[in-house]
């Protein structure tokens, strides 16, 4: 088997793991994108000899291969005739543009970028239904559920997304207001980019994943459950109609779901450390604490309301996380800011991409205003 890949967000955490998978499988990198890490982009060109690079930050540089820019560049490489699979692992909502372009060109999208489905789920689904393309999830929980549902969706009562609980699982609620970015960036089990690591600490990451699961698996919100599992060995579970449960296990390593999204429906050998039950003394489970982590509760609420609320939830969260990383707001301000921005929602046309993009822009603009009031 050999595939030709466009890898968007190649310089990030998922991008780096994906390059390792490509190296191992011998798949060809036709094009890639980066934002500002020019040195890493040069190294990628040197090792993988792609035909194109896309820079999403308009940073002019010579990296030894033609550079395209911005949204147009991402859409161009996502529709190239000789690309089989587009792996979307850029940060942020820009991921929606190459996703739509790839689906319209009948390609497989290996989707890591959560924001695409959370913010633009109905538009992506409509495009998917009309296209010859497909979406295979890369997020480990969704990859697990995708594999567990295989052919048995009608027999499933509930799906369970597991959560490590983040670094503050055992921290008392009233100590969370003093948390600093360096504490929140210490994830207990996964090594990831900074933004998603903060999302894991607030458990808003799991909130984004519930919304992602809703669009991927067509499950009503009340049948998408979250279960805290600190060891991060089980990535997803399904509860079947007859009382049996199925679980998907591995050591936490994103190269497993990445490779599966690239080779599906085949399963190829991989150099990752295989799971060994004798190395794990216990697998434990807890209910998520929705009072301590109100962002998770809010995610269920916005999903049930629908319309443009998930878009606003995602955009407000992203901006609030960057303010927290810059130490402009506190850790517990993040869900509070999102909540307040949602309350100000004037309403947007949620049936069009333009309307949802407007909601996204509006929410980002409101975050600073709300944060200023909160700090007074
Ligand atoms: N990390 C994980 O384990 C994991 C698991 C599941 C899902 N995801 C999702 O995958 C996506 C990427 O996560 P990550 O952890 O790999 O992030 P990351 O390490 O921060 O990498 C982000 C990538 O996107 C690029 N980028 C940064 N800002 C951008 C912008 N404004 N427009 C376009 N590209 C931009 C970066 O380029 P530069 O390096 O040049 O700045 C980098 O290539 C996120 O949506 C995340 O939620 C991640």
Short mmCIF file of C-alpha atoms and ligand atoms in Angstrom, two decimals:
data_model
loop_
_atom_site.label_atom_id
_atom_site.label_comp_id
_atom_site.label_asym_id
_atom_site.label_seq_id
_atom_site.Cartn_x
_atom_site.Cartn_y
_atom_site.Cartn_z
CA UNK A 1 0.00 0.00 0.00
CA UNK A 2 1.24 3.48 -0.83
CA UNK A 3 -0.61 6.79 -0.37
CA UNK A 4 0.06 10.41 -1.24
CA UNK A 5 -0.51 12.81 1.59
CA UNK A 6 -1.06 16.53 2.13
CA UNK A 7 -0.25 17.26 5.78
CA UNK A 8 -1.63 20.54 7.10
CA UNK A 9 -0.08 21.70 10.36
CA UNK A 10 3.04 19.58 9.73
CA UNK A 11 5.20 21.49 12.23
CA UNK A 12 2.92 20.85 15.23
CA UNK A 13 2.52 17.98 17.66
CA UNK A 14 0.16 15.91 15.46
CA UNK A 15 2.17 16.94 12.40
CA UNK A 16 5.38 15.60 13.93
CA UNK A 17 3.74 12.28 14.86
CA UNK A 18 2.27 12.05 11.35
CA UNK A 19 5.68 12.56 9.73
CA UNK A 20 6.95 9.68 11.83
CA UNK A 21 4.09 7.50 10.56
CA UNK A 22 4.83 8.51 6.93
CA UNK A 23 8.51 7.72 7.47
CA UNK A 24 7.62 4.26 8.74
CA UNK A 25 5.01 3.45 6.08
CA UNK A 26 6.97 5.01 3.22
CA UNK A 27 3.94 7.14 2.22
CA UNK A 28 4.68 10.20 0.07
CA UNK A 29 4.35 13.74 1.41
CA UNK A 30 3.08 15.78 -1.57
CA UNK A 31 2.42 19.04 0.31
CA UNK A 32 2.43 20.42 3.84
CA UNK A 33 1.58 23.57 5.75
CA UNK A 34 3.22 25.49 8.55
CA UNK A 35 2.40 28.80 10.23
CA UNK A 36 5.62 30.42 11.42
CA UNK A 37 8.16 27.69 12.15
CA UNK A 38 10.36 28.25 9.09
CA UNK A 39 13.30 26.21 10.39
CA UNK A 40 11.15 23.12 10.90
CA UNK A 41 9.56 23.69 7.46
CA UNK A 42 13.06 23.66 5.90
CA UNK A 43 13.89 20.37 7.65
CA UNK A 44 10.63 18.82 6.36
CA UNK A 45 11.45 19.87 2.78
CA UNK A 46 14.97 18.45 3.11
CA UNK A 47 13.78 15.08 4.37
CA UNK A 48 10.48 14.52 2.50
CA UNK A 49 10.94 16.47 -0.79
CA UNK A 50 7.31 17.64 -1.10
CA UNK A 51 6.14 19.56 -4.21
CA UNK A 52 4.49 22.43 -2.31
CA UNK A 53 4.47 24.12 1.06
CA UNK A 54 1.75 26.41 2.38
CA UNK A 55 2.51 29.17 4.85
CA UNK A 56 -0.54 30.41 6.78
CA UNK A 57 1.18 33.45 8.29
CA UNK A 58 2.39 35.32 5.17
CA UNK A 59 5.97 34.97 6.46
CA UNK A 60 8.21 35.33 3.36
CA UNK A 61 11.08 32.83 3.32
CA UNK A 62 13.07 30.52 1.09
CA UNK A 63 12.62 26.93 2.21
CA UNK A 64 13.64 25.25 -1.03
CA UNK A 65 10.18 24.53 -2.46
CA UNK A 66 7.38 26.75 -3.90
CA UNK A 67 5.32 28.34 -1.10
CA UNK A 68 1.62 29.12 -1.38
CA UNK A 69 -0.11 31.29 1.19
CA UNK A 70 -3.12 31.30 3.50
CA UNK A 71 -6.57 29.85 2.93
CA UNK A 72 -6.12 29.74 -0.89
CA UNK A 73 -2.92 27.78 -0.51
CA UNK A 74 -4.53 25.26 1.87
CA UNK A 75 -7.50 24.78 -0.49
CA UNK A 76 -5.18 24.36 -3.47
CA UNK A 77 -3.08 21.58 -1.94
CA UNK A 78 -6.17 19.89 -0.43
CA UNK A 79 -7.63 19.54 -3.95
CA UNK A 80 -4.48 18.45 -5.82
CA UNK A 81 -5.29 15.57 -8.12
CA UNK A 82 -2.42 13.40 -6.94
CA UNK A 83 -3.23 13.75 -3.23
CA UNK A 84 -5.12 10.74 -1.79
CA UNK A 85 -5.48 11.85 1.84
CA UNK A 86 -5.50 15.29 3.44
CA UNK A 87 -4.55 15.19 7.11
CA UNK A 88 -5.85 18.34 8.77
CA UNK A 89 -3.92 19.14 11.95
CA UNK A 90 -3.62 22.91 11.77
CA UNK A 91 -4.51 24.84 14.88
CA UNK A 92 -7.80 26.73 14.82
CA UNK A 93 -10.83 27.21 12.58
CA UNK A 94 -8.83 27.68 9.35
CA UNK A 95 -8.95 23.85 9.13
CA UNK A 96 -12.49 24.03 7.76
CA UNK A 97 -11.39 25.42 4.37
CA UNK A 98 -9.06 22.59 3.29
CA UNK A 99 -11.51 20.07 4.80
CA UNK A 100 -14.35 21.31 2.58
CA UNK A 101 -12.05 21.56 -0.46
CA UNK A 102 -10.77 17.99 0.03
CA UNK A 103 -14.30 16.57 0.47
CA UNK A 104 -15.50 18.37 -2.67
CA UNK A 105 -12.59 16.77 -4.54
CA UNK A 106 -13.70 13.34 -3.29
CA UNK A 107 -10.74 12.77 -0.97
CA UNK A 108 -10.31 11.21 2.42
CA UNK A 109 -9.88 13.74 5.20
CA UNK A 110 -8.00 12.41 8.22
CA UNK A 111 -9.32 14.94 10.69
CA UNK A 112 -7.39 15.91 13.81
CA UNK A 113 -8.45 19.55 13.95
CA UNK A 114 -11.43 19.65 16.34
CA UNK A 115 -12.51 23.19 15.53
CA UNK A 116 -13.63 22.22 12.01
CA UNK A 117 -16.49 20.01 13.22
CA UNK A 118 -17.23 21.89 16.44
CA UNK A 119 -17.68 25.25 14.70
CA UNK A 120 -18.91 24.23 11.26
CA UNK A 121 -20.39 20.75 11.84
CA UNK A 122 -23.65 21.18 9.87
CA UNK A 123 -21.84 22.69 6.84
CA UNK A 124 -19.15 19.98 6.83
CA UNK A 125 -21.83 17.26 7.10
CA UNK A 126 -23.82 18.69 4.20
CA UNK A 127 -20.69 18.85 2.03
CA UNK A 128 -19.73 15.30 3.06
CA UNK A 129 -23.17 13.90 2.15
CA UNK A 130 -23.02 15.46 -1.32
CA UNK A 131 -19.42 14.38 -1.98
CA UNK A 132 -17.47 11.21 -2.75
CA UNK A 133 -15.13 12.08 0.10
CA UNK A 134 -14.95 10.69 3.64
CA UNK A 135 -13.82 11.77 7.09
CA UNK A 136 -11.79 9.41 9.26
CA UNK A 137 -11.22 10.78 12.78
CA UNK A 138 -7.69 11.14 14.16
CA UNK A 139 -8.55 12.28 17.68
CA UNK A 140 -7.78 9.19 19.77
CA UNK A 141 -11.22 8.95 21.44
CA UNK A 142 -13.07 9.35 18.14
CA UNK A 143 -10.78 6.92 16.38
CA UNK A 144 -11.54 4.42 19.15
CA UNK A 145 -15.31 4.93 18.86
CA UNK A 146 -15.10 4.80 15.04
CA UNK A 147 -13.43 1.38 15.31
CA UNK A 148 -15.83 0.13 18.01
CA UNK A 149 -18.98 1.17 16.14
CA UNK A 150 -17.91 -0.67 13.01
CA UNK A 151 -21.13 -2.18 11.64
CA UNK A 152 -22.95 -2.25 15.00
CA UNK A 153 -24.27 1.30 15.43
CA UNK A 154 -27.88 0.08 15.81
CA UNK A 155 -26.86 -2.14 18.74
CA UNK A 156 -25.23 0.70 20.68
CA UNK A 157 -26.95 2.38 23.65
CA UNK A 158 -24.25 4.88 24.65
CA UNK A 159 -20.75 5.89 23.64
CA UNK A 160 -18.11 6.83 26.23
CA UNK A 161 -15.28 9.25 25.58
CA UNK A 162 -12.55 8.80 28.16
CA UNK A 163 -10.76 11.77 29.76
CA UNK A 164 -7.54 11.72 31.78
CA UNK A 165 -9.04 14.37 34.05
CA UNK A 166 -6.04 16.64 33.35
CA UNK A 167 -3.50 17.95 35.87
CA UNK A 168 -6.18 19.26 38.30
CA UNK A 169 -8.26 16.12 38.72
CA UNK A 170 -7.41 16.03 42.41
CA UNK A 171 -7.02 19.77 43.03
CA UNK A 172 -9.77 21.25 45.22
CA UNK A 173 -12.16 23.52 43.29
CA UNK A 174 -11.30 26.70 45.21
CA UNK A 175 -7.57 26.32 44.45
CA UNK A 176 -8.18 26.42 40.68
CA UNK A 177 -8.39 30.22 40.60
CA UNK A 178 -4.68 30.43 41.51
CA UNK A 179 -3.49 28.09 38.77
CA UNK A 180 -0.75 29.46 36.45
CA UNK A 181 -0.12 28.51 32.79
CA UNK A 182 3.00 26.50 33.74
CA UNK A 183 0.85 24.30 36.07
CA UNK A 184 -1.90 23.85 33.48
CA UNK A 185 0.62 22.92 30.78
CA UNK A 186 1.72 19.81 32.73
CA UNK A 187 -0.54 17.14 31.21
CA UNK A 188 -0.31 13.86 33.14
CA UNK A 189 -0.45 11.43 30.19
CA UNK A 190 -0.38 13.08 26.73
CA UNK A 191 2.23 15.36 25.11
CA UNK A 192 0.34 17.87 22.91
CA UNK A 193 0.31 21.48 21.64
CA UNK A 194 -0.16 24.29 24.23
CA UNK A 195 -3.74 25.23 23.38
CA UNK A 196 -5.15 21.69 23.57
CA UNK A 197 -3.16 21.07 26.78
CA UNK A 198 -4.94 24.00 28.46
CA UNK A 199 -8.25 22.69 27.07
CA UNK A 200 -7.50 19.37 28.76
CA UNK A 201 -6.85 21.13 32.07
CA UNK A 202 -10.24 22.94 31.92
CA UNK A 203 -11.86 19.75 30.52
CA UNK A 204 -13.19 21.94 27.71
CA UNK A 205 -11.24 19.62 25.41
CA UNK A 206 -13.73 16.89 26.35
CA UNK A 207 -16.54 19.38 25.71
CA UNK A 208 -15.19 20.00 22.20
CA UNK A 209 -14.94 16.23 21.73
CA UNK A 210 -18.60 15.66 22.68
CA UNK A 211 -19.60 18.11 19.94
CA UNK A 212 -17.17 16.48 17.49
CA UNK A 213 -18.65 13.04 18.31
CA UNK A 214 -22.18 14.33 17.76
CA UNK A 215 -21.34 15.25 14.15
CA UNK A 216 -19.14 12.23 13.45
CA UNK A 217 -21.45 9.53 14.83
CA UNK A 218 -24.96 11.02 14.63
CA UNK A 219 -25.63 10.33 18.31
CA UNK A 220 -27.91 12.51 20.45
CA UNK A 221 -25.97 14.46 23.14
CA UNK A 222 -27.47 12.46 26.03
CA UNK A 223 -26.00 9.24 24.60
CA UNK A 224 -22.48 10.69 24.36
CA UNK A 225 -20.96 10.26 27.84
CA UNK A 226 -17.69 11.33 29.38
CA UNK A 227 -15.86 9.11 31.84
CA UNK A 228 -12.66 10.06 33.67
CA UNK A 229 -9.98 7.39 33.30
CA UNK A 230 -6.66 8.77 34.63
CA UNK A 231 -4.41 6.11 33.09
CA UNK A 232 -5.41 7.04 29.46
CA UNK A 233 -5.20 3.40 28.38
CA UNK A 234 -8.82 3.04 27.30
CA UNK A 235 -9.61 5.68 24.67
CA UNK A 236 -13.28 4.94 24.06
CA UNK A 237 -16.01 2.49 25.03
CA UNK A 238 -19.41 1.55 23.67
CA UNK A 239 -22.26 0.14 25.73
CA UNK A 240 -24.27 -2.38 23.75
CA UNK A 241 -27.98 -3.10 23.96
CA UNK A 242 -27.50 -6.53 25.60
CA UNK A 243 -25.42 -5.18 28.51
CA UNK A 244 -22.00 -5.92 27.01
CA UNK A 245 -19.35 -3.18 26.70
CA UNK A 246 -16.50 -2.91 24.18
CA UNK A 247 -13.36 -0.92 24.88
CA UNK A 248 -10.39 0.22 22.79
CA UNK A 249 -7.00 0.06 24.55
CA UNK A 250 -3.45 1.14 23.82
CA UNK A 251 -0.66 3.08 25.46
CA UNK A 252 -1.25 6.78 24.75
CA UNK A 253 0.50 7.42 21.41
CA UNK A 254 -1.13 9.50 18.67
CA UNK A 255 0.75 7.57 15.98
CA UNK A 256 -1.77 4.73 16.42
CA UNK A 257 -4.94 6.66 15.45
CA UNK A 258 -3.00 8.67 12.84
CA UNK A 259 -1.80 5.52 11.10
CA UNK A 260 -5.26 3.97 11.25
CA UNK A 261 -6.81 7.05 9.59
CA UNK A 262 -4.23 6.77 6.81
CA UNK A 263 -4.47 3.01 6.18
CA UNK A 264 -8.16 2.32 7.01
CA UNK A 265 -9.72 -0.17 6.37
CA UNK A 266 -6.37 -1.95 6.48
CA UNK A 267 -4.32 -2.25 9.65
CA UNK A 268 -0.55 -2.28 9.12
CA UNK A 269 2.28 -3.05 11.54
CA UNK A 270 3.58 -0.09 13.54
CA UNK A 271 6.75 0.52 15.59
CA UNK A 272 4.83 1.93 18.59
CA UNK A 273 5.17 0.29 21.98
CA UNK A 274 2.40 -2.29 22.08
CA UNK A 275 0.07 -2.41 25.08
CA UNK A 276 1.18 -4.69 27.88
CA UNK A 277 -1.49 -5.34 30.55
CA UNK A 278 1.17 -6.48 33.04
CA UNK A 279 2.74 -2.99 33.04
CA UNK A 280 -0.51 -1.42 34.21
CA UNK A 281 -1.48 -2.14 37.78
CA UNK A 282 -5.01 -0.73 37.57
CA UNK A 283 -7.56 0.84 35.28
CA UNK A 284 -9.85 3.20 37.20
CA UNK A 285 -12.91 5.27 36.35
CA UNK A 286 -14.59 8.33 37.85
CA UNK A 287 -17.54 10.54 37.03
CA UNK A 288 -16.52 13.96 35.66
CA UNK A 289 -17.04 16.82 38.12
CA UNK A 290 -19.20 19.28 36.17
CA UNK A 291 -19.24 21.82 39.03
CA UNK A 292 -15.46 21.96 39.22
CA UNK A 293 -15.16 22.01 35.42
CA UNK A 294 -18.15 24.12 34.29
CA UNK A 295 -16.82 24.34 30.70
CA UNK A 296 -17.75 20.68 30.22
CA UNK A 297 -21.32 21.29 31.39
CA UNK A 298 -21.53 24.32 29.12
CA UNK A 299 -20.45 22.20 26.13
CA UNK A 300 -23.44 19.86 26.66
CA UNK A 301 -25.73 22.89 26.90
CA UNK A 302 -24.48 24.54 23.70
CA UNK A 303 -24.69 21.22 21.86
CA UNK A 304 -28.32 20.76 22.95
CA UNK A 305 -29.17 24.36 21.89
CA UNK A 306 -27.28 24.00 18.61
CA UNK A 307 -27.47 26.85 16.08
CA UNK A 308 -24.34 29.05 16.23
CA UNK A 309 -23.69 28.31 19.92
CA UNK A 310 -20.98 25.64 19.41
CA UNK A 311 -19.18 28.07 17.06
CA UNK A 312 -19.26 30.82 19.69
CA UNK A 313 -18.26 28.34 22.42
CA UNK A 314 -15.18 27.29 20.45
CA UNK A 315 -14.09 30.78 19.38
CA UNK A 316 -14.55 32.31 22.84
CA UNK A 317 -12.65 29.40 24.40
CA UNK A 318 -9.73 29.74 22.00
CA UNK A 319 -9.32 33.47 22.65
CA UNK A 320 -9.78 33.03 26.42
CA UNK A 321 -7.08 30.31 26.43
CA UNK A 322 -4.62 32.66 24.68
CA UNK A 323 -5.41 35.38 27.25
CA UNK A 324 -4.77 32.86 30.03
CA UNK A 325 -1.46 31.78 28.45
CA UNK A 326 -0.48 35.49 28.37
CA UNK A 327 -1.49 35.71 32.06
CA UNK A 328 -4.14 38.34 31.25
CA UNK A 329 -6.98 36.29 32.79
CA UNK A 330 -7.14 33.54 35.40
CA UNK A 331 -7.74 29.83 34.85
CA UNK A 332 -11.31 29.85 36.16
CA UNK A 333 -12.06 32.94 34.04
CA UNK A 334 -11.92 30.78 30.89
CA UNK A 335 -15.35 29.10 31.27
CA UNK A 336 -16.79 32.29 32.77
CA UNK A 337 -15.73 34.34 29.73
CA UNK A 338 -17.25 31.76 27.36
CA UNK A 339 -20.50 31.79 29.33
CA UNK A 340 -20.72 35.60 29.26
CA UNK A 341 -19.93 35.81 25.53
CA UNK A 342 -22.66 33.25 24.79
CA UNK A 343 -25.14 35.33 26.82
CA UNK A 344 -24.42 38.33 24.56
CA UNK A 345 -25.05 36.36 21.34
CA UNK A 346 -27.14 38.57 19.04
CA UNK A 347 -27.93 35.62 16.70
CA UNK A 348 -26.33 34.66 13.37
CA UNK A 349 -27.30 32.78 10.23
CA UNK A 350 -26.26 29.32 11.40
CA UNK A 351 -27.25 27.65 8.11
CA UNK A 352 -24.42 29.17 6.12
CA UNK A 353 -20.63 29.03 6.35
CA UNK A 354 -20.52 32.84 6.12
CA UNK A 355 -22.96 33.17 9.05
CA UNK A 356 -20.91 30.81 11.22
CA UNK A 357 -17.67 32.57 10.27
CA UNK A 358 -19.30 35.84 11.31
CA UNK A 359 -20.33 34.28 14.65
CA UNK A 360 -16.73 33.09 15.10
CA UNK A 361 -15.31 36.59 14.41
CA UNK A 362 -17.91 38.26 16.64
CA UNK A 363 -17.16 35.92 19.58
CA UNK A 364 -13.40 36.50 19.30
CA UNK A 365 -13.97 40.24 19.34
CA UNK A 366 -16.21 40.03 22.40
CA UNK A 367 -13.74 38.04 24.52
CA UNK A 368 -11.40 40.98 25.22
CA UNK A 369 -14.32 43.22 26.14
CA UNK A 370 -15.75 40.62 28.53
CA UNK A 371 -12.31 39.89 30.02
CA UNK A 372 -11.74 43.61 30.71
CA UNK A 373 -15.03 43.79 32.64
CA UNK A 374 -14.16 40.63 34.56
CA UNK A 375 -10.80 42.12 35.63
CA UNK A 376 -12.32 45.37 37.02
N1 LIG B 1 -1.87 17.08 19.97
C1 LIG B 1 -2.75 16.10 20.06
O1 LIG B 1 -2.46 15.05 20.63
C2 LIG B 1 -4.12 16.25 19.46
C3 LIG B 1 -5.04 15.19 19.61
C4 LIG B 1 -6.29 15.31 19.00
C5 LIG B 1 -6.62 16.43 18.27
N2 LIG B 1 -5.73 17.46 18.16
C6 LIG B 1 -6.12 18.66 17.39
O2 LIG B 1 -5.20 18.81 16.29
C7 LIG B 1 -4.98 20.19 16.03
C8 LIG B 1 -3.49 20.47 16.16
O3 LIG B 1 -3.08 20.20 17.50
P1 LIG B 1 -1.53 20.18 17.91
O4 LIG B 1 -1.49 19.77 19.33
O5 LIG B 1 -0.74 19.41 16.89
O6 LIG B 1 -1.18 21.74 17.81
P2 LIG B 1 0.25 22.44 17.71
O7 LIG B 1 1.32 21.55 18.20
O8 LIG B 1 0.07 23.77 18.34
O9 LIG B 1 0.45 22.61 16.12
C9 LIG B 1 -0.39 23.43 15.36
C10 LIG B 1 0.00 23.41 13.89
O10 LIG B 1 -0.80 24.39 13.21
C11 LIG B 1 0.04 25.47 12.75
N3 LIG B 1 -0.63 26.73 13.08
C12 LIG B 1 -0.47 27.53 14.18
N4 LIG B 1 -1.29 28.60 14.09
C13 LIG B 1 -1.93 28.49 12.91
C14 LIG B 1 -2.89 29.31 12.23
N5 LIG B 1 -3.33 30.46 12.75
N6 LIG B 1 -3.34 28.90 11.02
C15 LIG B 1 -2.91 27.74 10.48
N7 LIG B 1 -2.01 26.91 11.06
C16 LIG B 1 -1.54 27.30 12.27
C17 LIG B 1 1.37 25.33 13.48
O11 LIG B 1 2.42 25.89 12.68
P3 LIG B 1 3.78 26.50 13.38
O12 LIG B 1 4.40 25.33 14.10
O13 LIG B 1 4.57 26.97 12.22
O14 LIG B 1 3.32 27.58 14.31
C18 LIG B 1 1.45 23.80 13.62
O15 LIG B 1 1.86 23.24 12.40
C19 LIG B 1 -5.85 20.96 17.03
O16 LIG B 1 -7.07 21.25 16.43
C20 LIG B 1 -6.06 19.95 18.17
O17 LIG B 1 -7.24 20.18 18.88
C21 LIG B 1 -4.48 17.38 18.72
#
